PDB file of C-alpha atoms in Angstrom:
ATOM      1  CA  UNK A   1      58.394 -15.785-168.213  1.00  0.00           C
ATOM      2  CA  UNK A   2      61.462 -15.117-166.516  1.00  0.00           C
ATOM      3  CA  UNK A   3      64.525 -15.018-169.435  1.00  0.00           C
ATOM      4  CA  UNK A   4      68.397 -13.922-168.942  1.00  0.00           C
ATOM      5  CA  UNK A   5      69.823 -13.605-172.402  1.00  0.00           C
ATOM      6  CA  UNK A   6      73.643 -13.126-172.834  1.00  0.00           C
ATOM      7  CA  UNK A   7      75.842 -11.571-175.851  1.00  0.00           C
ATOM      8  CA  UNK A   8      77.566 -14.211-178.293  1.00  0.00           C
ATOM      9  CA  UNK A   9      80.683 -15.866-178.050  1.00  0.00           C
ATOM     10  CA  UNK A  10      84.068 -14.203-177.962  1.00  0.00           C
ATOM     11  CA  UNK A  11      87.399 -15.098-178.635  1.00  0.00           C
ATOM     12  CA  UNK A  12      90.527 -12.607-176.967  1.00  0.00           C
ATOM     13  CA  UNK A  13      94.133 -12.177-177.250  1.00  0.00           C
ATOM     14  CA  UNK A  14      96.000 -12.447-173.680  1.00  0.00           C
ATOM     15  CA  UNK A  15      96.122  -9.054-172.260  1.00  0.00           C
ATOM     16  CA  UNK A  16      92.844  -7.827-173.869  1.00  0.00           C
ATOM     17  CA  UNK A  17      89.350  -7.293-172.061  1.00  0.00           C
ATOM     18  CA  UNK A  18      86.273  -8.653-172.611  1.00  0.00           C
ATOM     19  CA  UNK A  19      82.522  -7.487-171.338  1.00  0.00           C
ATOM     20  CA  UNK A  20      79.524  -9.945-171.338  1.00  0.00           C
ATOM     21  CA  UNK A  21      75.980  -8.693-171.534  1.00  0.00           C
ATOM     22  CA  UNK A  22      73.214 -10.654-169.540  1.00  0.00           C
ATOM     23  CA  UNK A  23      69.716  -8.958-170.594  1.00  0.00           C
ATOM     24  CA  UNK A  24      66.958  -9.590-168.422  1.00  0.00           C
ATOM     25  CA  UNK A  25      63.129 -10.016-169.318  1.00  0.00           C
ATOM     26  CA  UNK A  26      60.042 -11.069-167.285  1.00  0.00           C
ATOM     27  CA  UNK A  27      60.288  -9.730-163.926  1.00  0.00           C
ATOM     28  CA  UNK A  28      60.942  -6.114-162.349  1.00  0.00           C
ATOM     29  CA  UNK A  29      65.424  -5.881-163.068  1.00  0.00           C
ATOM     30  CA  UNK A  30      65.840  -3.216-160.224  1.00  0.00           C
ATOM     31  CA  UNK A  31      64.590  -5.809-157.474  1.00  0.00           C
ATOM     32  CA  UNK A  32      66.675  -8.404-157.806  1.00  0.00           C
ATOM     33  CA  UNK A  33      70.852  -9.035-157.935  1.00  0.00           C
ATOM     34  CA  UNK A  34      72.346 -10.371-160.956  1.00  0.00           C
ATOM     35  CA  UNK A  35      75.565 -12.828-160.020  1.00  0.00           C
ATOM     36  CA  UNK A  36      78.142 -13.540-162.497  1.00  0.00           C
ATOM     37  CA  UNK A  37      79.419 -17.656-162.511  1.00  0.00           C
ATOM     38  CA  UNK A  38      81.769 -18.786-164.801  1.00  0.00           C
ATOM     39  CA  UNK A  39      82.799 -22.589-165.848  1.00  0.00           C
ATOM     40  CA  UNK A  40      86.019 -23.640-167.136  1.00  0.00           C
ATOM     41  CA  UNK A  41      86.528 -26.654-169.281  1.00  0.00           C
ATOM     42  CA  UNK A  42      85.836 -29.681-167.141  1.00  0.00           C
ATOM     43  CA  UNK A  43      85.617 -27.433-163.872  1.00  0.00           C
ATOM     44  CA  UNK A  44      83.334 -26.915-161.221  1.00  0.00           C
ATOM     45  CA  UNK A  45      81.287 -23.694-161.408  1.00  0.00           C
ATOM     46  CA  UNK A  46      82.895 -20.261-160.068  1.00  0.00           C
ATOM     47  CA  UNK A  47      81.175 -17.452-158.391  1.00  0.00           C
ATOM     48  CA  UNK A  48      82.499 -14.320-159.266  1.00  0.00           C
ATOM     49  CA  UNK A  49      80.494 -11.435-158.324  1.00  0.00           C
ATOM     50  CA  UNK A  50      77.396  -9.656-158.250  1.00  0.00           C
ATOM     51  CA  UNK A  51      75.425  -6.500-158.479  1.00  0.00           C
ATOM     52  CA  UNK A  52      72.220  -4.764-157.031  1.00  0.00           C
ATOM     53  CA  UNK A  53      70.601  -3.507-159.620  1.00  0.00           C
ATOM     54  CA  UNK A  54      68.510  -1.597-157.313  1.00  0.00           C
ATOM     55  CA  UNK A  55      71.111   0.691-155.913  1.00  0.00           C
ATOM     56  CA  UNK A  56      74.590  -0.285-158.122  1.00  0.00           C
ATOM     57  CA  UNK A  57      76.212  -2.076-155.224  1.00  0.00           C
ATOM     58  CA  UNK A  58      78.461  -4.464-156.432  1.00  0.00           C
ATOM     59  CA  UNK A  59      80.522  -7.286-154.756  1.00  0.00           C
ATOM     60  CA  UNK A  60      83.718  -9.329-156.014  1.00  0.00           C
ATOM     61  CA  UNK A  61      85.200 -12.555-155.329  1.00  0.00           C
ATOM     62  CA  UNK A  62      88.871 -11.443-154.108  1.00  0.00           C
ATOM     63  CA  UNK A  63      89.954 -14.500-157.007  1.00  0.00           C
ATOM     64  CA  UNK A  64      88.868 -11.722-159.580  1.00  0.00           C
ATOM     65  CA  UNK A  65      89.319  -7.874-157.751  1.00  0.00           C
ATOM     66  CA  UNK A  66      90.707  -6.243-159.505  1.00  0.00           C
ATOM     67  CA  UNK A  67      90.219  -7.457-162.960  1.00  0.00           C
ATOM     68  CA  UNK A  68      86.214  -7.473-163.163  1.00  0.00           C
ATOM     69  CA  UNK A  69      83.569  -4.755-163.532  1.00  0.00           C
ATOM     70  CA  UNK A  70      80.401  -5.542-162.789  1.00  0.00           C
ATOM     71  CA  UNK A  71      77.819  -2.940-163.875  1.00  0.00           C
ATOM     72  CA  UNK A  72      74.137  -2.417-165.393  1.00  0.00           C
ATOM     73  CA  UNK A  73      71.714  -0.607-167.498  1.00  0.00           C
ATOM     74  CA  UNK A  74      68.445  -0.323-165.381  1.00  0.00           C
ATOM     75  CA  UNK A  75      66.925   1.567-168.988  1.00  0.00           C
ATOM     76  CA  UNK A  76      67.699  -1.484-170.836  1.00  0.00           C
ATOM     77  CA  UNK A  77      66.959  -3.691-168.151  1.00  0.00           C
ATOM     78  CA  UNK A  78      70.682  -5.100-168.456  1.00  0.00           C
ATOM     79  CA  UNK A  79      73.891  -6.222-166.554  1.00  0.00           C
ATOM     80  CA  UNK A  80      77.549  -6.426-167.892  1.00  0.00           C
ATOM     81  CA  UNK A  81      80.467  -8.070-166.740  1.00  0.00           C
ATOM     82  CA  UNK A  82      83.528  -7.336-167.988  1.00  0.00           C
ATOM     83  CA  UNK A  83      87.127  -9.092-167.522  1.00  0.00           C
ATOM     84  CA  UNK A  84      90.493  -7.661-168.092  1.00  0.00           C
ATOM     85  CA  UNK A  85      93.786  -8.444-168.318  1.00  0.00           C
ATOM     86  CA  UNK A  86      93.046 -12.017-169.874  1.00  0.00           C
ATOM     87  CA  UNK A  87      95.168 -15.060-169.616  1.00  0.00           C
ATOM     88  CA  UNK A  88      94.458 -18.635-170.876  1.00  0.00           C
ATOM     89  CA  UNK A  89      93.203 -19.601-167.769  1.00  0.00           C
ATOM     90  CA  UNK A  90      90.195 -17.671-168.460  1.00  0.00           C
ATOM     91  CA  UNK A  91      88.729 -19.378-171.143  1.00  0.00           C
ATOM     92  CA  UNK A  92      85.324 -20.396-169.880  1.00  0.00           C
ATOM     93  CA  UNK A  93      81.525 -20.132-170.345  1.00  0.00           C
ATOM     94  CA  UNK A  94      80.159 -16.895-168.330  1.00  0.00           C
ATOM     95  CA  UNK A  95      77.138 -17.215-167.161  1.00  0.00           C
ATOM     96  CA  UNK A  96      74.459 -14.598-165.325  1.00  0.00           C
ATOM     97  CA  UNK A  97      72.484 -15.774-162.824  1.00  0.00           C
ATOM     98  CA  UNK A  98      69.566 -14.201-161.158  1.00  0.00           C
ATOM     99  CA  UNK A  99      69.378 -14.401-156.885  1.00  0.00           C
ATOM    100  CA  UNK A 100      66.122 -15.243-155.995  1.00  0.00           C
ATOM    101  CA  UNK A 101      65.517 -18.334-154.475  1.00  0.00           C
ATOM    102  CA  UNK A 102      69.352 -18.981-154.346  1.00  0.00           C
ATOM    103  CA  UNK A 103      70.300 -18.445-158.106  1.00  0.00           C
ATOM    104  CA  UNK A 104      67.080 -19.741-159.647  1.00  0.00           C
ATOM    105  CA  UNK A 105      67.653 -18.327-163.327  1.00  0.00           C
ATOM    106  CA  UNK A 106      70.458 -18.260-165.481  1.00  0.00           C
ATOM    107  CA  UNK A 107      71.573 -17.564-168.786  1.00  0.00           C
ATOM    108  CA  UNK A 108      72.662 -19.509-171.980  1.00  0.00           C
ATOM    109  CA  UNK A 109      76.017 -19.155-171.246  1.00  0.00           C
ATOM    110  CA  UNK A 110      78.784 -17.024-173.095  1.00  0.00           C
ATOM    111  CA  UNK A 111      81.667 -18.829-174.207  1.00  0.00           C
ATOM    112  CA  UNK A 112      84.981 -16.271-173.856  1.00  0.00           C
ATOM    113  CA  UNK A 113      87.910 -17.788-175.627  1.00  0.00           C
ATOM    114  CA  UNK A 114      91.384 -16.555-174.682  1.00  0.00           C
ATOM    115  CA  UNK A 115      93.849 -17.678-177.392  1.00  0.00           C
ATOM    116  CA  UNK A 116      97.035 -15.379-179.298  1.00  0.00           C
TER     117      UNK A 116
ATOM    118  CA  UNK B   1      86.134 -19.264-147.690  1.00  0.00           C
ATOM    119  CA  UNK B   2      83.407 -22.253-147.504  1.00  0.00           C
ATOM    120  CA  UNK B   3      84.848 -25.483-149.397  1.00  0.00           C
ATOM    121  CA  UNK B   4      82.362 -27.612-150.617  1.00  0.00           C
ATOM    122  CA  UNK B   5      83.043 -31.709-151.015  1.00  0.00           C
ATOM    123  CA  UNK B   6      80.734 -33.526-152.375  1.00  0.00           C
ATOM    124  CA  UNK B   7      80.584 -37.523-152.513  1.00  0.00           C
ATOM    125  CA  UNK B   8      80.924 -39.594-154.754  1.00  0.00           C
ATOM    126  CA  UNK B   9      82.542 -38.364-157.819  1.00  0.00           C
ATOM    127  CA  UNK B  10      80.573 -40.532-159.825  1.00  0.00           C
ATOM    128  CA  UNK B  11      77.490 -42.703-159.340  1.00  0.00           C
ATOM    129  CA  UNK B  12      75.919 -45.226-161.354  1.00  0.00           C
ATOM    130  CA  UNK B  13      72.654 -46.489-160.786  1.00  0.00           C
ATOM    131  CA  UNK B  14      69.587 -47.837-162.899  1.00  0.00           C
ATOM    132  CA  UNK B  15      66.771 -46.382-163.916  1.00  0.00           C
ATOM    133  CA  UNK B  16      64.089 -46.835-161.209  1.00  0.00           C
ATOM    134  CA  UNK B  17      66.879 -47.117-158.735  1.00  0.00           C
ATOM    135  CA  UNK B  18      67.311 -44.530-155.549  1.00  0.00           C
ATOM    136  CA  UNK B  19      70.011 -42.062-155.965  1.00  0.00           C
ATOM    137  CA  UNK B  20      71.821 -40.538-152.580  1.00  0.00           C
ATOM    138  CA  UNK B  21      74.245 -37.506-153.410  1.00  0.00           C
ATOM    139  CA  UNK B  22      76.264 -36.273-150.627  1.00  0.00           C
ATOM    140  CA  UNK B  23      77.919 -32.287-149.842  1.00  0.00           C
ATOM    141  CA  UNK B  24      79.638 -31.746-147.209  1.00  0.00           C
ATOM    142  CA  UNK B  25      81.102 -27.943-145.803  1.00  0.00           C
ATOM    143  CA  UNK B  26      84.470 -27.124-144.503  1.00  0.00           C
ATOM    144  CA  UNK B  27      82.338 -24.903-141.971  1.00  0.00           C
ATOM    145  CA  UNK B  28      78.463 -24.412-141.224  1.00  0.00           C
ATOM    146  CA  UNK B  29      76.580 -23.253-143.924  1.00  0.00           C
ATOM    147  CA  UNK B  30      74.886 -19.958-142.704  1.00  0.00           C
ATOM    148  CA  UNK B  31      70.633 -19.368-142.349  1.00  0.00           C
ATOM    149  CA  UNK B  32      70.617 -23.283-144.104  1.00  0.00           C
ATOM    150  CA  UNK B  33      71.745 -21.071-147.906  1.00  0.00           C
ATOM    151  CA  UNK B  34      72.191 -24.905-149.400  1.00  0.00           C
ATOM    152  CA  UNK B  35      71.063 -25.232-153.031  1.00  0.00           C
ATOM    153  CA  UNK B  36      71.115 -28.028-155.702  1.00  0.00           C
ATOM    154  CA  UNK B  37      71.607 -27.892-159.193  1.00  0.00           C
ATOM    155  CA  UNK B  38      71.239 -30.251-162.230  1.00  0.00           C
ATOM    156  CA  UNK B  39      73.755 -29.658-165.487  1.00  0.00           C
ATOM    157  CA  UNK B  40      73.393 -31.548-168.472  1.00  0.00           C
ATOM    158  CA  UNK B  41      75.779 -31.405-170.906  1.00  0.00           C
ATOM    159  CA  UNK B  42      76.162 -27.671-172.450  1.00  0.00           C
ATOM    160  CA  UNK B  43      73.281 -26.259-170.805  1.00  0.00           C
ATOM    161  CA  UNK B  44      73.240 -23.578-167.931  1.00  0.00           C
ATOM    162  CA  UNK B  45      72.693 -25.074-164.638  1.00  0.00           C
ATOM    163  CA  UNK B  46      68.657 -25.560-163.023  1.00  0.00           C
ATOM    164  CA  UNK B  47      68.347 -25.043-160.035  1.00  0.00           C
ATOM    165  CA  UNK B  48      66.421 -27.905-158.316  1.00  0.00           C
ATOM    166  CA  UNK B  49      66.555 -26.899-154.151  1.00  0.00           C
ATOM    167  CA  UNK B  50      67.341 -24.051-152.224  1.00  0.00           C
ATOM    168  CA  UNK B  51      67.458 -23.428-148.432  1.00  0.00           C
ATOM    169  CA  UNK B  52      68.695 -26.616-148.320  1.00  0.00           C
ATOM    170  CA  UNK B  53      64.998 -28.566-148.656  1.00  0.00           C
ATOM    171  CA  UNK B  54      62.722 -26.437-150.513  1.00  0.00           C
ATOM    172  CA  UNK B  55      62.064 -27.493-154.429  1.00  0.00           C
ATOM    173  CA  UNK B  56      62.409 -25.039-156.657  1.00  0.00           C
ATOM    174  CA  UNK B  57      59.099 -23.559-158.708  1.00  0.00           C
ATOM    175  CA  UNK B  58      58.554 -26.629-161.355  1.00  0.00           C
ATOM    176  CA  UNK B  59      60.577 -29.816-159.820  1.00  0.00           C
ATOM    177  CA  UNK B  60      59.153 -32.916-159.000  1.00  0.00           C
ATOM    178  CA  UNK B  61      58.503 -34.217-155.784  1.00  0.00           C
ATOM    179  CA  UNK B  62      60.828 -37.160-156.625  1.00  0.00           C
ATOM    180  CA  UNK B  63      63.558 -34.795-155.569  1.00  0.00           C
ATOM    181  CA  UNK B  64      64.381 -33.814-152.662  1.00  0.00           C
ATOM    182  CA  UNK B  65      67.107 -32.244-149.940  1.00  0.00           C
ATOM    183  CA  UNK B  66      67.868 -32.389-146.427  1.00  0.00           C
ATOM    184  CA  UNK B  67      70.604 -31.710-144.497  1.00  0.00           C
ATOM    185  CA  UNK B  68      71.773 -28.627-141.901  1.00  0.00           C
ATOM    186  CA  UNK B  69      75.371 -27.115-140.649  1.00  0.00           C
ATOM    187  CA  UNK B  70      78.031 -28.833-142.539  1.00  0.00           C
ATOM    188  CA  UNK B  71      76.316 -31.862-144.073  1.00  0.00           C
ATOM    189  CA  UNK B  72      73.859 -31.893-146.913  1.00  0.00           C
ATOM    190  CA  UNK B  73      72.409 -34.873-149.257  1.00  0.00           C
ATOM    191  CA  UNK B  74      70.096 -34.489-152.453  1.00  0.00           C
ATOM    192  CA  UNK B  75      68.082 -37.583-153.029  1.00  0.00           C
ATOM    193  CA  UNK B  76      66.341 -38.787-156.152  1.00  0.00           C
ATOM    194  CA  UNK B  77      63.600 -41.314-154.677  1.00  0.00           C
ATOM    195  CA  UNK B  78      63.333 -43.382-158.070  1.00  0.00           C
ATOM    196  CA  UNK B  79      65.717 -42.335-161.311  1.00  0.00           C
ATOM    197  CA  UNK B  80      64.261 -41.587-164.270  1.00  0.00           C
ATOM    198  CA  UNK B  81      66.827 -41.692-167.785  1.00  0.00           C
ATOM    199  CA  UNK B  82      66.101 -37.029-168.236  1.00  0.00           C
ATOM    200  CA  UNK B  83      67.744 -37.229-164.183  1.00  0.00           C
ATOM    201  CA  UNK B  84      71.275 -38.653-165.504  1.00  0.00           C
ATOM    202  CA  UNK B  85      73.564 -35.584-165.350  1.00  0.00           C
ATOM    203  CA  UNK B  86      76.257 -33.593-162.902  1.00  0.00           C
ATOM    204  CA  UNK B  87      74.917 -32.779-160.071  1.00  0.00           C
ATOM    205  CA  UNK B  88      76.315 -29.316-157.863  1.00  0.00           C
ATOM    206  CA  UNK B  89      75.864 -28.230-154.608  1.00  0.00           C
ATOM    207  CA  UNK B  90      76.581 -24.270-153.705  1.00  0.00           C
ATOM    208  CA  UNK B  91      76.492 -22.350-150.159  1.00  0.00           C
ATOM    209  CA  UNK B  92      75.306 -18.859-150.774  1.00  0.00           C
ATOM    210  CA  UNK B  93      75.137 -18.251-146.899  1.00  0.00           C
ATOM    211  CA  UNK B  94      78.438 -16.153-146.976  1.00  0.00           C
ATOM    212  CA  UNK B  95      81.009 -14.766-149.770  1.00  0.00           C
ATOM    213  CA  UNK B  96      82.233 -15.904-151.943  1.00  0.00           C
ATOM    214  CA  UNK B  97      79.482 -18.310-152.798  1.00  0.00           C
ATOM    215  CA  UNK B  98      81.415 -21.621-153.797  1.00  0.00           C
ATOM    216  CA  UNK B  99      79.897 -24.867-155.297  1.00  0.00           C
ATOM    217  CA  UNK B 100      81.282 -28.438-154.841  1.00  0.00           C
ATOM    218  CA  UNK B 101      82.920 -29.946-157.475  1.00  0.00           C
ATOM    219  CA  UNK B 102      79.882 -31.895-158.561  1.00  0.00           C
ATOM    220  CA  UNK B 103      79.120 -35.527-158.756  1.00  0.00           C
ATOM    221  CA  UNK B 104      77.940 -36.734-162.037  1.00  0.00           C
ATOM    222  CA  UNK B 105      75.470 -39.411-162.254  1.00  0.00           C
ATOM    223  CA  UNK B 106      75.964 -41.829-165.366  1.00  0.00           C
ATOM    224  CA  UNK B 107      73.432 -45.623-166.139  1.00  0.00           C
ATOM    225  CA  UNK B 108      74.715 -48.270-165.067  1.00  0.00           C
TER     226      UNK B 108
END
């Protein structure tokens, strides 16, 4: 069965980066996208970019160019996402999504806190 | 950038009762790239229709979507008490992808 499974929660000082790990299982990685959503308290959900893991073409939101990296590990079957400069604002749950019929699996969710 | 507004805010309704949840485009959704999701409460979003009237691989038939160009509706023919939850609709016809702010659907 089909499984996205992200890295553990995070807490950050402003200023600092943070990269989120969305490993894949169940299906062939290199033939579909992985998108990256986040989900601030009490907000609506927030596309913020994704990646081909078939040829490493990536796309941003322009919200978030600039200050996220989207990349992957087609060995380990694995995509990162990784956010710098952080502010307050970005405390959220991340989550990776997988485009196939629309975004029709998702991870648990990775909670980033930003907090000095 | 699409905006997505979606109507109401918040419905209440009964179990048993018919649910109509409305999303509505700030321009015409390309290729019909409407999709529906269902969020309960610190879970990941499911994804319940895509192409704005196909159910997704495991969702009843009690659900179902409609719509084209700038106006969309998910409809829940009879409620059962698992369906109460926030409800998001998302355009994935051109970037950035945006959802609507969701409408969350509470017993009355």
């Amino acid at each position: 069965q089909v499984q996205l499974v992200q890295s553990g929660a995070e807490v950050k000082k402003p200023g600092a980066s943070v990269k989120v790990s969305c490993k894949a299982s169940g299906y062939t990685f290199i033939n579909h996208a992985t998108h990256w959503v986040r989900q601030a308290p009490g907000q609506r959900l927030e596309w913020m970019g994704w990646i081909n893991a078939g040829n490493d073409n990536t796309r941003y939101s322009q919200k978030f160019q600039g200050r996220v990296t989207i990349t992957r590990d087609t060995s380990a079957s694995t995509a990162y996402m990784e956010l710098s400069g952080l502010r307050s604002e970005d405390t959220a749950v991340y989550y990776c999504a997988r485009r196939g019929d629309s975004f029709d699996y998702w991870g648990q969710g990775t909670l980033v806190t930003v907090s000095s | 950038e699409i905006v997505l507004t979606q109507s109401p805010d918040t419905l209440s309704l009964s179990p048993g009762e018919r649910a109509t949840l409305s999303c509505r485009a700030s321009q015409s959704v390309g290729s019909g790239y409407l999709a529906w999701y269902q969020q309960k409460p610190g879970q990941a979003p499911r994804l319940l229709i895509y192409g704005a009237s196909s159910r997704a691989t495991g969702i009843p038939d009690s659900f179902s979507g409609s719509g084209s160009g700038t106006d969309f509706t998910l409809t829940i023919s009879r409620l059962e008490p698992e369906d109460f939850a926030v409800y998001y609709c998302q355009q994935y016809g051109s970037s950035p992808y945006t959802f609507g702010q969701g409408t969350k659907l509470e017993i009355k």
